Amino acid sequence: MTRSILYHLIVALLGITWLSSCVRKPDFPIEPQLTFVGMNDNVMVQNSFNTDSIVVTFSFTDGDGDIGSDSSNIFVVDTRDEFKAASFFIDDLPEEGASRGIEGEISLTIYTTCCIFPDGTPPCQASLVYPTDTLQYEIYMVDRAGNESNKIRTNPIIILCQ
């Protein structure tokens, strides 16, 4: 190798080393952390056949990057009765680079539910006495190590009891 090529090779390696040392590992906790971002709507018509829906968006971070699995790892709970309304799973994320932590944004489609009436009327019935019901969903995530995230809540959602 000529001296010029060797010099350029050393300079290039030093530059790459310097640049890679500038990339800092994010300082995320190993438990997933969720932040509510928003919803596309706040009104749904009640039904037990998934005819209406809203899209809920939240951001997440995870310090060790072990998000995803073959089984459910995102859970949606109806706060009116603590019923687990839905569960979702994220495919395993690639291991390479995950030890540096990951962050992203997730949008979930959550289908409509039934009104719950204070007088004991069976759910999913049309009601003139109670034309609407209001609920919030609580959402949390569990990573592959079993670490549970914080719980976030949606804005209030109005269910039309038609």
CSV table of C-alpha atoms in Angstrom, one decimal:
chain,number,residue,atom,x,y,z
A,1,MET,CA,0.0,0.0,0.0
A,2,THR,CA,1.2,3.4,-0.7
A,3,ARG,CA,1.6,5.9,2.0
A,4,SER,CA,-1.2,8.1,0.6
A,5,ILE,CA,-3.7,5.2,0.6
A,6,LEU,CA,-2.7,4.2,4.1
A,7,TYR,CA,-3.1,7.8,5.3
A,8,HIS,CA,-6.6,8.1,3.8
A,9,LEU,CA,-7.6,4.7,5.3
A,10,ILE,CA,-6.5,5.8,8.8
A,11,VAL,CA,-8.3,9.1,8.4
A,12,ALA,CA,-11.5,7.4,7.3
A,13,LEU,CA,-11.4,4.9,10.1
A,14,LEU,CA,-10.8,7.7,12.7
A,15,GLY,CA,-13.7,9.6,11.2
A,16,ILE,CA,-16.0,6.6,11.4
A,17,THR,CA,-14.9,6.0,15.0
A,18,TRP,CA,-15.5,9.6,15.9
A,19,LEU,CA,-19.0,9.7,14.2
A,20,SER,CA,-20.1,6.5,15.9
A,21,SER,CA,-19.0,7.8,19.3
A,22,CYS,CA,-21.3,10.8,18.7
A,23,VAL,CA,-24.4,8.5,18.4
A,24,ARG,CA,-25.6,8.3,22.0
A,25,LYS,CA,-27.7,5.5,23.4
A,26,PRO,CA,-31.1,6.9,24.3
A,27,ASP,CA,-31.7,6.9,28.0
A,28,PHE,CA,-35.0,5.0,28.0
A,29,PRO,CA,-36.1,2.8,31.0
A,30,ILE,CA,-36.3,-0.9,30.2
A,31,GLU,CA,-40.0,-0.9,30.8
A,32,PRO,CA,-42.0,0.3,27.8
A,33,GLN,CA,-43.3,3.9,28.3
A,34,LEU,CA,-46.4,5.1,26.4
A,35,THR,CA,-47.6,8.6,25.6
A,36,PHE,CA,-51.1,9.3,24.3
A,37,VAL,CA,-51.0,11.1,21.0
A,38,GLY,CA,-54.6,11.3,19.9
A,39,MET,CA,-57.7,9.8,18.3
A,40,ASN,CA,-59.3,10.3,14.9
A,41,ASP,CA,-62.8,10.6,16.4
A,42,ASN,CA,-64.6,10.6,19.8
A,43,VAL,CA,-68.0,9.2,18.8
A,44,MET,CA,-69.1,5.7,17.9
A,45,VAL,CA,-72.5,4.1,17.3
A,46,GLN,CA,-73.0,1.1,19.6
A,47,ASN,CA,-73.0,-2.3,18.0
A,48,SER,CA,-71.8,-5.8,18.8
A,49,PHE,CA,-70.7,-6.5,15.1
A,50,ASN,CA,-67.7,-4.2,14.7
A,51,THR,CA,-69.5,-1.7,12.4
A,52,ASP,CA,-67.9,1.4,13.8
A,53,SER,CA,-64.4,2.2,15.1
A,54,ILE,CA,-61.9,4.8,16.2
A,55,VAL,CA,-58.2,4.9,15.6
A,56,VAL,CA,-56.1,5.6,18.8
A,57,THR,CA,-52.5,6.7,18.3
A,58,PHE,CA,-49.7,6.6,21.0
A,59,SER,CA,-46.0,6.8,21.1
A,60,PHE,CA,-43.7,4.4,22.9
A,61,THR,CA,-40.1,3.9,24.1
A,62,ASP,CA,-38.3,0.8,25.4
A,63,GLY,CA,-34.8,0.9,26.7
A,64,ASP,CA,-33.8,-2.6,25.9
A,65,GLY,CA,-35.8,-2.9,22.7
A,66,ASP,CA,-37.6,-6.2,23.5
A,67,ILE,CA,-41.0,-5.2,22.1
A,68,GLY,CA,-43.0,-7.8,20.2
A,69,SER,CA,-44.0,-11.4,20.5
A,70,ASP,CA,-46.2,-14.1,19.1
A,71,SER,CA,-48.9,-13.4,21.7
A,72,SER,CA,-50.8,-10.3,22.7
A,73,ASN,CA,-48.7,-7.5,24.1
A,74,ILE,CA,-50.9,-4.4,23.8
A,75,PHE,CA,-54.0,-4.4,25.9
A,76,VAL,CA,-57.1,-2.2,25.7
A,77,VAL,CA,-59.3,-2.0,28.8
A,78,ASP,CA,-62.8,-0.5,29.0
A,79,THR,CA,-62.7,1.6,32.1
A,80,ARG,CA,-66.4,1.4,32.7
A,81,ASP,CA,-66.2,-2.2,33.9
A,82,GLU,CA,-62.4,-3.1,33.6
A,83,PHE,CA,-63.3,-5.5,30.7
A,84,LYS,CA,-60.3,-6.3,28.4
A,85,ALA,CA,-61.9,-4.9,25.2
A,86,ALA,CA,-59.1,-5.8,22.8
A,87,SER,CA,-55.6,-7.1,22.6
A,88,PHE,CA,-53.0,-6.7,19.9
A,89,PHE,CA,-49.5,-8.1,19.1
A,90,ILE,CA,-46.5,-6.6,17.5
A,91,ASP,CA,-44.2,-8.9,15.6
A,92,ASP,CA,-40.8,-9.4,17.2
A,93,LEU,CA,-38.5,-6.5,16.3
A,94,PRO,CA,-35.0,-7.3,15.0
A,95,GLU,CA,-32.4,-7.8,17.7
A,96,GLU,CA,-29.7,-5.9,15.9
A,97,GLY,CA,-29.5,-2.4,17.4
A,98,ALA,CA,-32.4,-3.0,19.8
A,99,SER,CA,-30.1,-2.9,22.8
A,100,ARG,CA,-29.7,0.8,22.2
A,101,GLY,CA,-33.4,1.3,22.9
A,102,ILE,CA,-36.3,1.9,20.5
A,103,GLU,CA,-39.1,4.4,20.1
A,104,GLY,CA,-42.0,4.7,17.7
A,105,GLU,CA,-45.6,5.4,17.2
A,106,ILE,CA,-48.5,2.9,17.0
A,107,SER,CA,-52.1,3.4,15.8
A,108,LEU,CA,-54.8,0.9,16.8
A,109,THR,CA,-58.2,0.5,15.3
A,110,ILE,CA,-60.6,-0.2,18.2
A,111,TYR,CA,-64.1,-1.3,17.2
A,112,THR,CA,-67.3,-0.1,18.8
A,113,THR,CA,-68.8,-1.6,21.9
A,114,CYS,CA,-72.2,-1.5,23.6
A,115,CYS,CA,-73.8,1.0,25.9
A,116,ILE,CA,-73.9,0.0,29.6
A,117,PHE,CA,-77.1,1.3,31.2
A,118,PRO,CA,-77.4,2.3,34.9
A,119,ASP,CA,-80.9,0.8,35.2
A,120,GLY,CA,-79.8,-2.7,34.3
A,121,THR,CA,-81.2,-2.7,30.7
A,122,PRO,CA,-79.3,-5.3,28.7
A,123,PRO,CA,-76.4,-3.8,26.7
A,124,CYS,CA,-76.7,-3.1,23.0
A,125,GLN,CA,-80.3,-2.1,23.2
A,126,ALA,CA,-81.6,1.2,21.8
A,127,SER,CA,-82.5,3.5,24.7
A,128,LEU,CA,-84.6,6.7,24.7
A,129,VAL,CA,-83.9,7.2,28.4
A,130,TYR,CA,-80.1,6.9,28.0
A,131,PRO,CA,-79.3,8.1,24.4
A,132,THR,CA,-75.5,8.1,25.0
A,133,ASP,CA,-72.9,6.4,27.1
A,134,THR,CA,-69.3,7.7,27.7
A,135,LEU,CA,-66.2,5.6,28.1
A,136,GLN,CA,-62.5,5.8,28.1
A,137,TYR,CA,-60.0,3.1,27.2
A,138,GLU,CA,-56.9,2.4,29.2
A,139,ILE,CA,-54.0,1.0,27.1
A,140,TYR,CA,-50.8,-0.6,28.2
A,141,MET,CA,-48.1,-2.8,26.8
A,142,VAL,CA,-46.0,-5.7,28.0
A,143,ASP,CA,-42.6,-6.5,26.6
A,144,ARG,CA,-41.0,-9.9,26.1
A,145,ALA,CA,-39.3,-9.8,29.5
A,146,GLY,CA,-42.7,-9.2,31.1
A,147,ASN,CA,-42.1,-5.6,31.9
A,148,GLU,CA,-45.5,-3.7,31.9
A,149,SER,CA,-45.7,-0.2,30.7
A,150,ASN,CA,-47.4,2.7,32.3
A,151,LYS,CA,-51.1,3.0,31.5
A,152,ILE,CA,-52.5,5.7,29.2
A,153,ARG,CA,-56.1,6.7,28.8
A,154,THR,CA,-57.9,7.9,25.7
A,155,ASN,CA,-60.0,11.0,25.7
A,156,PRO,CA,-63.7,10.4,26.6
A,157,ILE,CA,-65.6,8.5,23.8
A,158,ILE,CA,-69.3,9.0,23.4
A,159,ILE,CA,-71.2,5.9,22.4
A,160,LEU,CA,-74.6,6.6,20.7
A,161,CYS,CA,-77.1,4.1,22.2
A,162,GLN,CA,-79.2,3.7,19.0
